[in-house]
Coordinates of C-alpha atoms and ligand atoms in Angstrom, one line a residue:
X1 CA 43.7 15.9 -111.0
X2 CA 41.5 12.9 -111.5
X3 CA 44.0 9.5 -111.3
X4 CA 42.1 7.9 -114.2
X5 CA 45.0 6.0 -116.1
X6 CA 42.8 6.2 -119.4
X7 CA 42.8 10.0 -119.1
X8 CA 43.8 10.7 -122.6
X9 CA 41.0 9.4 -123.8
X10 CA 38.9 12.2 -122.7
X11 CA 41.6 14.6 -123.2
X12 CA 41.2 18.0 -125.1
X13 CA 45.4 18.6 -125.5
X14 CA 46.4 21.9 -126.7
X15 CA 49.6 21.9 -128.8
X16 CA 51.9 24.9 -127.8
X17 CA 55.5 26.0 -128.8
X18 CA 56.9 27.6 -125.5
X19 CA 58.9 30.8 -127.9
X20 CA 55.6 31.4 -129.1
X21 CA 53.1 32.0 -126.2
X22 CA 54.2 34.5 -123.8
X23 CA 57.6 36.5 -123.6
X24 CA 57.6 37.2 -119.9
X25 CA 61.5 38.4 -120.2
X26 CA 61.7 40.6 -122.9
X27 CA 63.3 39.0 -124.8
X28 CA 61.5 38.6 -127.8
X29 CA 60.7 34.9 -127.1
X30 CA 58.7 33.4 -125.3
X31 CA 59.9 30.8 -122.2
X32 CA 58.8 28.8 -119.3
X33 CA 58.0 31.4 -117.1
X34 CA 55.9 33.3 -119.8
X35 CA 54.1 30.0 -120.5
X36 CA 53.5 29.2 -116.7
X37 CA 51.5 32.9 -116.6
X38 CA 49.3 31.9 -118.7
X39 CA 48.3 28.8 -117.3
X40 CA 44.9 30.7 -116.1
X41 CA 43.9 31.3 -119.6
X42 CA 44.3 27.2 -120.9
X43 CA 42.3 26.3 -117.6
X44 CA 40.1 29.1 -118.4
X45 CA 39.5 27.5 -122.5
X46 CA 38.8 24.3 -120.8
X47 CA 41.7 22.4 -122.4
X48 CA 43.0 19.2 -120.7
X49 CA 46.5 18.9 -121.6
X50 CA 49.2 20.9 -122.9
X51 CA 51.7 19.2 -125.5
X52 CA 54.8 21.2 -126.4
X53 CA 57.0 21.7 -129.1
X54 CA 60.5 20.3 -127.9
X55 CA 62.2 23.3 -125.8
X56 CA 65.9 21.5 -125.2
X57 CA 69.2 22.6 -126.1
X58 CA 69.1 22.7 -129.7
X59 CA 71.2 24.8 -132.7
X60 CA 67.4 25.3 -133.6
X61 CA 67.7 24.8 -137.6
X62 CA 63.9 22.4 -137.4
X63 CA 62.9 24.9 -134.6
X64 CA 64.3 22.3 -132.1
X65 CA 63.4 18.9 -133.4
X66 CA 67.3 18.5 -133.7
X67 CA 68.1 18.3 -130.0
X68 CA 71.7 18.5 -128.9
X69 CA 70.9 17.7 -125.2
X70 CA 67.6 15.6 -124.0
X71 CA 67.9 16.3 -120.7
X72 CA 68.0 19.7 -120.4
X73 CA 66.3 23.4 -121.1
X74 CA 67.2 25.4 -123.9
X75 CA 68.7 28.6 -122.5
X76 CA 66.0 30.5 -124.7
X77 CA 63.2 28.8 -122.8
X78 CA 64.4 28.7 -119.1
X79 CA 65.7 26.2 -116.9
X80 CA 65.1 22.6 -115.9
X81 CA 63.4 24.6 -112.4
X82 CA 61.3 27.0 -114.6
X83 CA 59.8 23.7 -116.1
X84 CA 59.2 22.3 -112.6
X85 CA 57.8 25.0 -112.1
X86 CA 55.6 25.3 -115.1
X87 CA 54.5 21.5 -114.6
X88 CA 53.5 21.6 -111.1
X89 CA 51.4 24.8 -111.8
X90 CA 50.1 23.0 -114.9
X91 CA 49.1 19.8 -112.5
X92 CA 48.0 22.4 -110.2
X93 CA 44.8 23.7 -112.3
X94 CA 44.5 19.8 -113.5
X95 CA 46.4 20.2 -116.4
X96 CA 48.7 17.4 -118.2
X97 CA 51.4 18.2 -119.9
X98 CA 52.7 16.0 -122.9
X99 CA 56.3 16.5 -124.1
X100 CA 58.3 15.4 -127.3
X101 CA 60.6 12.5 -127.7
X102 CA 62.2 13.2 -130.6
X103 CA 63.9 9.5 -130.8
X104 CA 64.5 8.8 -134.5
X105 CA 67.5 11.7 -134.7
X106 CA 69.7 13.8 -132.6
X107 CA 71.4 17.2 -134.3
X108 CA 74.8 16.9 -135.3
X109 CA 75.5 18.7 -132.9
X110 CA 74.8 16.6 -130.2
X111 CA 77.8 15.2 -128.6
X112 CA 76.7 11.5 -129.3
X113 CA 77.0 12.0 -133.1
X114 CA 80.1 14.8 -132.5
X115 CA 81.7 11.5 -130.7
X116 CA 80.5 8.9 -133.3
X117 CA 82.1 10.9 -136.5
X118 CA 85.6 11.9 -134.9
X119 CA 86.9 8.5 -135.9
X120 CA 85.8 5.0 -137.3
X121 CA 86.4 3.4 -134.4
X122 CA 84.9 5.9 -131.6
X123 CA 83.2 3.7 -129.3
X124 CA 79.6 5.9 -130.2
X125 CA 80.4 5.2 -133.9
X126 CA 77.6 2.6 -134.3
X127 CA 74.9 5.0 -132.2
X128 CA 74.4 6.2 -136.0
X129 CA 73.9 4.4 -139.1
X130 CA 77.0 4.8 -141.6
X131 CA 78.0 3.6 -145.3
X132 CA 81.0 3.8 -147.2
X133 CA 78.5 5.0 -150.3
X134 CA 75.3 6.5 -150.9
X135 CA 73.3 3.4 -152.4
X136 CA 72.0 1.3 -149.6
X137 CA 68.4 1.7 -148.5
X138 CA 67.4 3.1 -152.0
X139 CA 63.8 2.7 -151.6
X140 CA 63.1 4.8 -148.1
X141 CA 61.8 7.9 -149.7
X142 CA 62.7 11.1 -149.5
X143 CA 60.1 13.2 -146.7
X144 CA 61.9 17.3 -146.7
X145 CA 61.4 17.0 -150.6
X146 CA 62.2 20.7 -150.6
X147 CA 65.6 20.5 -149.0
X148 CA 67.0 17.3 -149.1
X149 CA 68.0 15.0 -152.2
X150 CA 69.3 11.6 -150.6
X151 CA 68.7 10.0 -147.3
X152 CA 72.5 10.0 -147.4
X153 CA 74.9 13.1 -146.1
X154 CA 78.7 13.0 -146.7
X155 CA 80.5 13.3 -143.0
X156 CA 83.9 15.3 -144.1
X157 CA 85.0 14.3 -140.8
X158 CA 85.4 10.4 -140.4
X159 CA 84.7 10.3 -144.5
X160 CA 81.8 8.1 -145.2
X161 CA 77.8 8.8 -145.3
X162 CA 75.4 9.1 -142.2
X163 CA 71.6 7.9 -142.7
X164 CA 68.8 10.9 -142.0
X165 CA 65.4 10.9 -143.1
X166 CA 64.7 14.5 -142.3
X167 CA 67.1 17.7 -143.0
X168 CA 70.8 16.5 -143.6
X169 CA 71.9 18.2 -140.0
X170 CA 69.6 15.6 -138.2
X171 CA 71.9 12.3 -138.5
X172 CA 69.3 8.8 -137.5
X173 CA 70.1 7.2 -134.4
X174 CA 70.3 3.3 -134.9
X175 CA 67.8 1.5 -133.4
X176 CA 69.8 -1.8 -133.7
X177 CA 72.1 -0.7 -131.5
X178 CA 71.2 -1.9 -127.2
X179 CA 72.8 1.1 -126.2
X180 CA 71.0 3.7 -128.3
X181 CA 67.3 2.2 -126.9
X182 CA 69.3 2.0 -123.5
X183 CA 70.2 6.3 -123.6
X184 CA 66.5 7.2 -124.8
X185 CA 64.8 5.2 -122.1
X186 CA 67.4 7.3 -119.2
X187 CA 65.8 10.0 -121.0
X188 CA 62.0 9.1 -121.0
X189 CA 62.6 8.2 -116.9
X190 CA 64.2 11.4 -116.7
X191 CA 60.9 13.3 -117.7
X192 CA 58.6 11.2 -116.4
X193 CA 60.1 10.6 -113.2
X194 CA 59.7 14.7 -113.2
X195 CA 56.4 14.2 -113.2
X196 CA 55.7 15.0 -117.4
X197 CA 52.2 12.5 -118.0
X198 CA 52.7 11.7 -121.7
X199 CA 55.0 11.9 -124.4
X200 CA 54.6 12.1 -128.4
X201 CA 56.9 9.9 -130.0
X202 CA 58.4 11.8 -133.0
X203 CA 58.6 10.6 -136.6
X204 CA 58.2 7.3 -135.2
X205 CA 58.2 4.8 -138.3
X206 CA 61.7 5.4 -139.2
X207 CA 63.4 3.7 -136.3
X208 CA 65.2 0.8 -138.1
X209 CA 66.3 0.3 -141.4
X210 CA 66.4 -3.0 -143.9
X211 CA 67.6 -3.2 -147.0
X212 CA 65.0 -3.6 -149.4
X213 CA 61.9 -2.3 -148.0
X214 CA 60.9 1.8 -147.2
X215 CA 62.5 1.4 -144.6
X216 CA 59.0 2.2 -142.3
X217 CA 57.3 0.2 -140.3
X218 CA 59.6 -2.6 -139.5
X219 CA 58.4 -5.5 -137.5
X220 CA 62.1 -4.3 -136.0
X221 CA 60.4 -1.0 -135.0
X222 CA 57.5 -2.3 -133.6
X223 CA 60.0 -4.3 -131.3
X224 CA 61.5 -1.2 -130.1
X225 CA 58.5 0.4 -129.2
X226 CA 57.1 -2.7 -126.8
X227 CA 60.1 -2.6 -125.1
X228 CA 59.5 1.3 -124.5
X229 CA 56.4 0.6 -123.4
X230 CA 57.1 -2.4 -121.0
X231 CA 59.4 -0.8 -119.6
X232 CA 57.3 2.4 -118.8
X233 CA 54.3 0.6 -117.5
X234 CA 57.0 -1.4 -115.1
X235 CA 58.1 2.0 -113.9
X236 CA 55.3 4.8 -113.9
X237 CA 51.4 4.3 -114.1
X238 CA 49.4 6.8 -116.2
X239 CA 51.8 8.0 -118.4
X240 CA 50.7 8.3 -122.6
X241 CA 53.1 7.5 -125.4
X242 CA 51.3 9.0 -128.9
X243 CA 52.8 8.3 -132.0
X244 CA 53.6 10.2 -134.8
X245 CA 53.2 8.1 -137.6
X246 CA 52.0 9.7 -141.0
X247 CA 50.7 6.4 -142.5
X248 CA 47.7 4.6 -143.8
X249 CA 45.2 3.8 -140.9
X250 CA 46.1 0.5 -141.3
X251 CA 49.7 1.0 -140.9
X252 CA 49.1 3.2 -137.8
X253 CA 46.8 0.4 -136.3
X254 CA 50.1 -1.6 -136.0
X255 CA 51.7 1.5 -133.5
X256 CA 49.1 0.5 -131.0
X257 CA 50.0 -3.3 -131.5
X258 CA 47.7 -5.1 -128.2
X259 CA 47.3 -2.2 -126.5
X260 CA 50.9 -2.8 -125.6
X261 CA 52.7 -0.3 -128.1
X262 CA 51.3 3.4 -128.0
X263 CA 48.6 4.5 -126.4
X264 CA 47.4 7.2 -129.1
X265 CA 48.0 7.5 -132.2
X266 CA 47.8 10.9 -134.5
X267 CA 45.0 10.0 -137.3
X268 CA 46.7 11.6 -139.9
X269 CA 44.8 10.4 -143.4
X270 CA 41.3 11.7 -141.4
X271 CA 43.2 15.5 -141.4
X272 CA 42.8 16.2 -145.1
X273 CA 39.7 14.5 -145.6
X274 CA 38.0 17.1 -143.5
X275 CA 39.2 19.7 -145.7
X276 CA 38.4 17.4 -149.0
X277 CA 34.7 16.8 -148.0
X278 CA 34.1 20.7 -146.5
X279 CA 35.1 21.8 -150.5
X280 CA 33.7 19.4 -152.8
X281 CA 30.5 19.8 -150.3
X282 CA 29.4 15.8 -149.7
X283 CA 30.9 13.8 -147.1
X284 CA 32.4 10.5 -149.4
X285 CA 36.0 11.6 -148.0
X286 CA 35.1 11.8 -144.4
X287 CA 32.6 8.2 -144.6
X288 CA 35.6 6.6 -146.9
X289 CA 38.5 7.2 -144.0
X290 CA 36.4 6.3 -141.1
X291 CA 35.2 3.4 -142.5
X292 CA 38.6 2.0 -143.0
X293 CA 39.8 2.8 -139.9
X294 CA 40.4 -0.3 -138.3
X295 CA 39.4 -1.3 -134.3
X296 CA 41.6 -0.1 -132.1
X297 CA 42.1 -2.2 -128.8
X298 CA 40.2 -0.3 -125.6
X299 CA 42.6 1.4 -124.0
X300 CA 43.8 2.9 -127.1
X301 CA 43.0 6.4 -128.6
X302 CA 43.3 8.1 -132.0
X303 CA 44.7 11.9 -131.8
X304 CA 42.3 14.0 -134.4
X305 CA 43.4 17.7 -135.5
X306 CA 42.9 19.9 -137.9
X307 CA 46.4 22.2 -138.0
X308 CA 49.1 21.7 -136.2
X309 CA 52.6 23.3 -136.3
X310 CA 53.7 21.6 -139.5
X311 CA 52.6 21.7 -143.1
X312 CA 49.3 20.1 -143.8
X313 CA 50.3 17.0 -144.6
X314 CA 48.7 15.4 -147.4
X315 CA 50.9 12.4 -147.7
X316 CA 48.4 10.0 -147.0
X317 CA 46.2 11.0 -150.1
X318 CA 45.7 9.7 -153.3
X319 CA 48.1 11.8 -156.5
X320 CA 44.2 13.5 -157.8
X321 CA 43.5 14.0 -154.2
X322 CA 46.7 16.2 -153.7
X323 CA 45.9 17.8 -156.9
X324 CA 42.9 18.8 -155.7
X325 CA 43.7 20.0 -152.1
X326 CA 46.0 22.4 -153.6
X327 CA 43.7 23.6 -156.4
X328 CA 41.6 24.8 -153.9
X329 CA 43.5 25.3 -150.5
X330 CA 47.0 26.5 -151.8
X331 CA 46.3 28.8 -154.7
X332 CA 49.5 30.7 -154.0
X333 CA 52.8 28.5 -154.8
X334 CA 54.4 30.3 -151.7
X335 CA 51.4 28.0 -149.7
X336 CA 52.7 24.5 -150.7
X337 CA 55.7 22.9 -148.5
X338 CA 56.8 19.6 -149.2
X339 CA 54.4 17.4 -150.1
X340 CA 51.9 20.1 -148.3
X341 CA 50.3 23.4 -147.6
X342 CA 51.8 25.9 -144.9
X343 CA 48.7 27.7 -143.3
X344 CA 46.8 27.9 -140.4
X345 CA 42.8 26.8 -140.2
X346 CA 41.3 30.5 -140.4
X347 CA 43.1 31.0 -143.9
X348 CA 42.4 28.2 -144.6
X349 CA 38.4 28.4 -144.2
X350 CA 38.7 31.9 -145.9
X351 CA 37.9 33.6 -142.3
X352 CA 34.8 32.3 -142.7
X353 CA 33.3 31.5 -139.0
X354 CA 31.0 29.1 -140.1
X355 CA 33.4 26.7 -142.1
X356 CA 35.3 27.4 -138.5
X357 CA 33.0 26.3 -136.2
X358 CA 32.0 23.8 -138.3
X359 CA 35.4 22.0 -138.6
X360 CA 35.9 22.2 -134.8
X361 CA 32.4 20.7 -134.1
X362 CA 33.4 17.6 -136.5
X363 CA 36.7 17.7 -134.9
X364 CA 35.4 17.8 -131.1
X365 CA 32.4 14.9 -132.5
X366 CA 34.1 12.4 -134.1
X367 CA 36.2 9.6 -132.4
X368 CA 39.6 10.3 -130.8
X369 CA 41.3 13.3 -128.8
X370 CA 41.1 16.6 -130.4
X371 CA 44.3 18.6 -130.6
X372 CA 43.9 22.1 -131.1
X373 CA 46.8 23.9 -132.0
X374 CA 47.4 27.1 -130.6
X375 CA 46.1 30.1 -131.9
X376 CA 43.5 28.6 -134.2
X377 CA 40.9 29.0 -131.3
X378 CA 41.0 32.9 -131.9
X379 CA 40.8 32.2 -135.5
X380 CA 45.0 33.1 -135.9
X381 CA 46.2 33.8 -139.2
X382 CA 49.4 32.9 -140.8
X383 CA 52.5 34.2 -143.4
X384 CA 53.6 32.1 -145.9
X385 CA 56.3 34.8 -146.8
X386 CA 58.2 33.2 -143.9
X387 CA 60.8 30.3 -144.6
X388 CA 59.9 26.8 -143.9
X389 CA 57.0 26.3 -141.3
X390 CA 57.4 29.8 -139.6
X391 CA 54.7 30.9 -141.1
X392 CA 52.7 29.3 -138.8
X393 CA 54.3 29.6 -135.3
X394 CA 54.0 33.3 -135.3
X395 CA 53.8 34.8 -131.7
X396 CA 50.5 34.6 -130.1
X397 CA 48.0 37.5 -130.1
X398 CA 47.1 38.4 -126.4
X399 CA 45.9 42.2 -127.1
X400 CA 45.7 45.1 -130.0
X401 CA 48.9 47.1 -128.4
X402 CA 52.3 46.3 -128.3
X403 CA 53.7 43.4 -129.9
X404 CA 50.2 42.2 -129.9
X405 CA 50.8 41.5 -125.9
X406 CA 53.4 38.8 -126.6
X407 CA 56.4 40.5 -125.5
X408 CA 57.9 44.3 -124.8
X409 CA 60.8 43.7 -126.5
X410 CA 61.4 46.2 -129.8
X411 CA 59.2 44.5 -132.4
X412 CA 62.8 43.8 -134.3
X413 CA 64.0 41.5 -131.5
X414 CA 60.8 39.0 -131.9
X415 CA 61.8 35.5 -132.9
X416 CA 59.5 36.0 -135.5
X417 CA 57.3 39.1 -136.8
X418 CA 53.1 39.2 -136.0
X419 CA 50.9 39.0 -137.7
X420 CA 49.7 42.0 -139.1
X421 CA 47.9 42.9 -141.8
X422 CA 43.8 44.0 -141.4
X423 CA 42.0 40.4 -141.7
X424 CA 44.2 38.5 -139.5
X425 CA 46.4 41.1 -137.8
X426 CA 46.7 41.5 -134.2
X427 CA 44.9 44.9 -134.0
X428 CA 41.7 42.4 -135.3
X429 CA 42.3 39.2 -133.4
X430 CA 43.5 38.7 -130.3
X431 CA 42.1 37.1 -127.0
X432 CA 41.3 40.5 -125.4
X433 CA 38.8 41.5 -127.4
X434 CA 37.5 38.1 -128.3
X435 CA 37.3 37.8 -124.3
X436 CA 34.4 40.7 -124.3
X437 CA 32.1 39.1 -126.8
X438 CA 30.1 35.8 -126.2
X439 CA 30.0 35.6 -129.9
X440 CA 33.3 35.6 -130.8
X441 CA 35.0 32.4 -132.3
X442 CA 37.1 32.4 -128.6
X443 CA 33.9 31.6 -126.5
X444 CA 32.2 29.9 -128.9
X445 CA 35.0 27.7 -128.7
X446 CA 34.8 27.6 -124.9
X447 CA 31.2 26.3 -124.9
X448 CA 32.1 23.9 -127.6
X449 CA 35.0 22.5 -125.3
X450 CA 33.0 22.3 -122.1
X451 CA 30.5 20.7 -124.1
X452 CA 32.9 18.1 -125.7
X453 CA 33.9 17.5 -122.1
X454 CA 30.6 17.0 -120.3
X455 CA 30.0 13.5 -121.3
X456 CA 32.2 10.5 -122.2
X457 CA 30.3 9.7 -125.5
X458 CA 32.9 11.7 -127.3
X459 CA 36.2 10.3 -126.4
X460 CA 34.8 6.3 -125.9
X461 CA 32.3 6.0 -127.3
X462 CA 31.3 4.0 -130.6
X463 CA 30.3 5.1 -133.3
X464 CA 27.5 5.2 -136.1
X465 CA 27.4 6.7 -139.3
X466 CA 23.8 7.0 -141.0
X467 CA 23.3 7.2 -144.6
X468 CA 21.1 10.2 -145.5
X469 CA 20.3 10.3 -148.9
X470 CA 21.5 14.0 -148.9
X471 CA 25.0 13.4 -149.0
X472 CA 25.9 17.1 -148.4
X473 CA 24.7 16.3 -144.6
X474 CA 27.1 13.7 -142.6
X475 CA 25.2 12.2 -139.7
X476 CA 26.8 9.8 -137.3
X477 CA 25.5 8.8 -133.4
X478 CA 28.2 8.2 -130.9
X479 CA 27.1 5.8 -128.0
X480 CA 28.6 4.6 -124.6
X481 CA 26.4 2.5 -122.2
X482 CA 22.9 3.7 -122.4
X483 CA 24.3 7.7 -123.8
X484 CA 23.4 8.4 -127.7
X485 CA 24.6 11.3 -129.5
X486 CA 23.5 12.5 -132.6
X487 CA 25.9 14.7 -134.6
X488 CA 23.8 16.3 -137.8
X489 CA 26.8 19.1 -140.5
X490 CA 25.7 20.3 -143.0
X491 CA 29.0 20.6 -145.2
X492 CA 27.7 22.6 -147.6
X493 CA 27.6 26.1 -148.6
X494 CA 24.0 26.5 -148.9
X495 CA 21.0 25.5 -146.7
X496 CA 19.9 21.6 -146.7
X497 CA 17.4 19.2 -145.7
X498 CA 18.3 15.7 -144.8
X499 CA 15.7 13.0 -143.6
X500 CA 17.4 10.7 -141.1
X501 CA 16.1 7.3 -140.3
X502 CA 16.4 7.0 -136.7
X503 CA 13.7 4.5 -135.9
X504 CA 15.9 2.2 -133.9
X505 CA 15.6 5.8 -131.4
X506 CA 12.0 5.5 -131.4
X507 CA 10.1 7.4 -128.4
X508 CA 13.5 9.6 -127.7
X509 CA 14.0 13.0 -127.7
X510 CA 16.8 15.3 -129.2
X511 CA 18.0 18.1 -127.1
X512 CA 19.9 20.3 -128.8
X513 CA 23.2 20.3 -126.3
X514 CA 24.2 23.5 -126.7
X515 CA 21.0 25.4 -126.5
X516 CA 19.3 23.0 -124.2
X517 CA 16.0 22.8 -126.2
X518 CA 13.9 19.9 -127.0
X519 CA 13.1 18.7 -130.9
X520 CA 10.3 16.9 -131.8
X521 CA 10.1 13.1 -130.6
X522 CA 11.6 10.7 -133.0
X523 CA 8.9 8.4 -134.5
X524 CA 8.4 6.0 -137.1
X525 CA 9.1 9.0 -140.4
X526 CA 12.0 9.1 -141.3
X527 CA 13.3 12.2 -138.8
X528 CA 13.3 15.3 -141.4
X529 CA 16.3 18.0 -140.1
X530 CA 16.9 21.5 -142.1
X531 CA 20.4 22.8 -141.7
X532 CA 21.5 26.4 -143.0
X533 CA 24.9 26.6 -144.8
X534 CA 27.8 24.8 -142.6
X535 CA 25.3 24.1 -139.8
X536 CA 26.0 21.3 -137.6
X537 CA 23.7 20.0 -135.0
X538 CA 25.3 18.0 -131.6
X539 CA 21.7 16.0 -129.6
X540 CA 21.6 13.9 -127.0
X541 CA 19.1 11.3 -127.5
X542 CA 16.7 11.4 -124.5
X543 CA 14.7 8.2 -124.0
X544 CA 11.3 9.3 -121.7
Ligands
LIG601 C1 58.1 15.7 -137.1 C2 57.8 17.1 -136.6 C3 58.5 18.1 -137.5 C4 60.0 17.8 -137.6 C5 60.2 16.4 -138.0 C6 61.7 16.0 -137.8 O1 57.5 15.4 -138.3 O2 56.5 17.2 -136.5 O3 58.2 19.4 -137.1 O4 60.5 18.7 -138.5 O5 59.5 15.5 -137.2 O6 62.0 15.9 -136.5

């Protein structure tokens, strides 16, 4: 594995929930050991680094974001030696692996918080954050606005309220208390001493509370986070800390401080602008975000994506934007969760391979690390008739026979029913068949990795955006040292000509990168470019 410290900045990271890859067991979830077999096929899509869905003990009501043990396996998953295991094969084929650190909350079933509400004066009361009523902090909002109606839940036990800003059973840690920051760094040595090379920080902004303001983003925060990182760049070298911080872009900027906070950051308001500028056709959303996207210091690194294994989020959108997004992305009422919609990319594109392919090339072209969640690169469907965010972490579809190759179990015994009906269904999709073609969406996606991969434009460098007067066609050219690339979309439904004016590129040449083929020299005309529906050109700008 190359030692590069900055390797997350060329990083293609794969997001993966270990029940629902591989059920080597029979069980009818997936664990470590099914996950470790197939290592072969991540090498083989060209991926990077593998981030995972937190797999420790947990009653598993948020699918194991409410941990009741950090430094341990969940019994479901495997043991602590079955992730040794399963990290030193991933290292082996020069993969990373990227865990969670769910830091903001524990369950309540974890013994810190069983401890801190058996009495008002347990020495792990203040681990928590406790009121004798409901009203302080009024203006944090509310985020599970489906489940939850107050920040506040009533403790029977030691009779007073506990603070949580996600589902009631998920009690805050408190973030002003030494001790608290003192247990979560034992646990980040713990997995990075075991050799795990990055971690995403969960739900990061809610850390510290102050009366009077939202309760996000505290300068307090902030604190805790340099002192995370100081003490991890004392400690280990290499090692990634990624935020999850679902705010403006220039409230994330803040998470990556001097380069001495995180080192990536998830660029959440980009997500539904993607989306936004794909339907109304014309790039405004897509220009808008990235041109208020603030510098980011150099060894820092935004994390793009298009799904992941939450709701699409559109928090960070205006009211008429959200309208809009689920006029035309969640039709269905069952579709919208929270402030979001609960489907996968396919669906969401309609199964349409173009608006596919096209979304990935934007994704694998525009600044930061893509992070493809698992799945979407067979083009995965999802089923919105399952509770909460099931819907989209059904197994994964290996083959067309049993359990779609996930698992030999009795389909009853699966954590979660497959997909199955004829568009999306296993029988249709699945890596098997899509392993025969060299048109499927699964290689198609290969080439479009390796090609992501085989320069460092991509992931560093800077970039460009043109101004065609055709704003259905979004042009940019990314650039590092002496290396131009110029990425051409068409994001419209029907076919479009755009007249670029490259004459700072005079003399070069485009080659098309994934056919190879030369285009006509750019001159002093503005450079004319015909795109059929969805069509997106990547060229590397040769100079002669
Ligand atoms: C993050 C996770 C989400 C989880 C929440 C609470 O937002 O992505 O899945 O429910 O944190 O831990």
């Amino acid at each position: 594995m190359e030692s590069d410290a900055l390797w997350y900045k060329d990083a293609v990271i794969y997001e993966v929930h270990v029940r629902g890859f591989y059920d080597a067991d029979g069980d009818g979830a997936g664990e470590f050991r099914g996950l470790t077999l197939k290592l072969d096929y991540l090498a083989d899509l060209g991926v990077s680094a593998i981030w995972l869905l937190p797999f420790y003990p947990s009653p598993l009501r948020d699918d194991g974001y409410d941990i009741a043990d950090y430094g341990n396996i969940h019994q479901a998953y495997g043991t602590l030696d079955d992730f040794r295991m399963f990290l030193e094969e991933a290292h082996r084929r020069g993969l990373r692996v990227i865990t969670e650190l769910v830091l903001n909350h524990t369950s309540d079933q974890h013994p810190w918080f069983q401890e801190a509400r058996s009495s008002r004066t347990n020495p792990r009361r203040d681990w928590y954050v406790w009121s004798d009523t409901p009203d302080r902090y009024k203006q944090a909002r509310i985020i599970f606005t489906d489940t939850e109606l107050s920040n506040w839940a009533w403790d029977p036990v030691s009779k007073s309220y506990y603070w949580h800003r996600f589902f009631n059973h998920q009690p805050d840690l408190n973030y002003d208390n030494p001790a608290v920051r003192e247990a979560m760094w034992e646990v980040m040595k713990f997995w990075f001493a075991m050799g795990v090379d990055g971690m995403r920080l969960d739900a990061v902004p809610y850390l510290v509370e102050r009366e009077g303001t939202s309760c996000e983003n505290l300068a307090e925060t902030h604190e805790v986070l340099r002192d995370l990182r100081q003490r991890v760049d004392a400690e280990f070298s290499g090692k990634m800390l990624l935020a999850e911080a679902n705010q403006w872009p220039r409230d994330v900027r803040e998470y990556f401080g001097n380069g001495d906070q995180c080192h990536m950051a998830f660029h959440f308001p980009l997500m539904p602008r993607m989306f936004m500028a794909i339907k109304l056709e014309d790039r405004k959303p897509i220009v808008d975000i990235l041109e208020r996207t603030p510098e980011i210091p150099a060894s820092c690194q935004w994390g793009t994506f298009l799904r992941n294994h939450d709701e699409l989020t559109l928090e960070m959108v205006t009211d008429e934007e959200r309208d809009y997004m689920y006029d035309e992305f969640a039709r269905e009422r069952r579709a919208k969760l929270n402030l979001g919609i609960r489907r996968r990319l396919a669906p969401l594109m309609e199964g349409d391979r173009r608006r596919i392919e096209l979304m990935n090339g934007l994704l694998m072209s525009l600044p930061g690390s893509p992070i493809l969640y698992y799945g979407d690169e067979i083009g995965m469907g999802d089923n919105i008739y399952l509770g909460d965010r099931n819907g989209v972490r059904t197994p994964m579809q290996w083959n067309g026979g049993w359990n779609a190759g996930f698992s030999s179990a009795d389909p009853e015994q699966l954590y979660s029913p497959i997909i199955s009906n004829p568009i999306y269904g296993y029988q249709a999709v699945n890596v098997e068949s899509q392993r025969r073609f060299d048109h499927s969406l699964l290689s198609w996606m290969k080439r479009l990795i390796r090609l992501r991969k085989s320069t460092r434009v991509f992931g560093r460098g800077a970039i460009e955006l043109l101004a065609p007067e055709n704003h259905r066609v979004l042009a940019y050219v990314r650039s590092l040292g002496s290396e131009r690339i110029l990425v051409v979309a068409n994001l419209s439904s029907q076919a479009q000509a755009a007249e670029l004016d490259l004459r700072r590129w005079k003399g070069a040449i485009p080659i098309e990168m994934f056919g190879g083929n030369l285009f006509p020299p750019i001159g002093d005309a503005p450079y004319l470019l015909t795109l059929g529906p969805y069509q997106f050109y990547w060229f590397r700008l040769r100079r002669l």
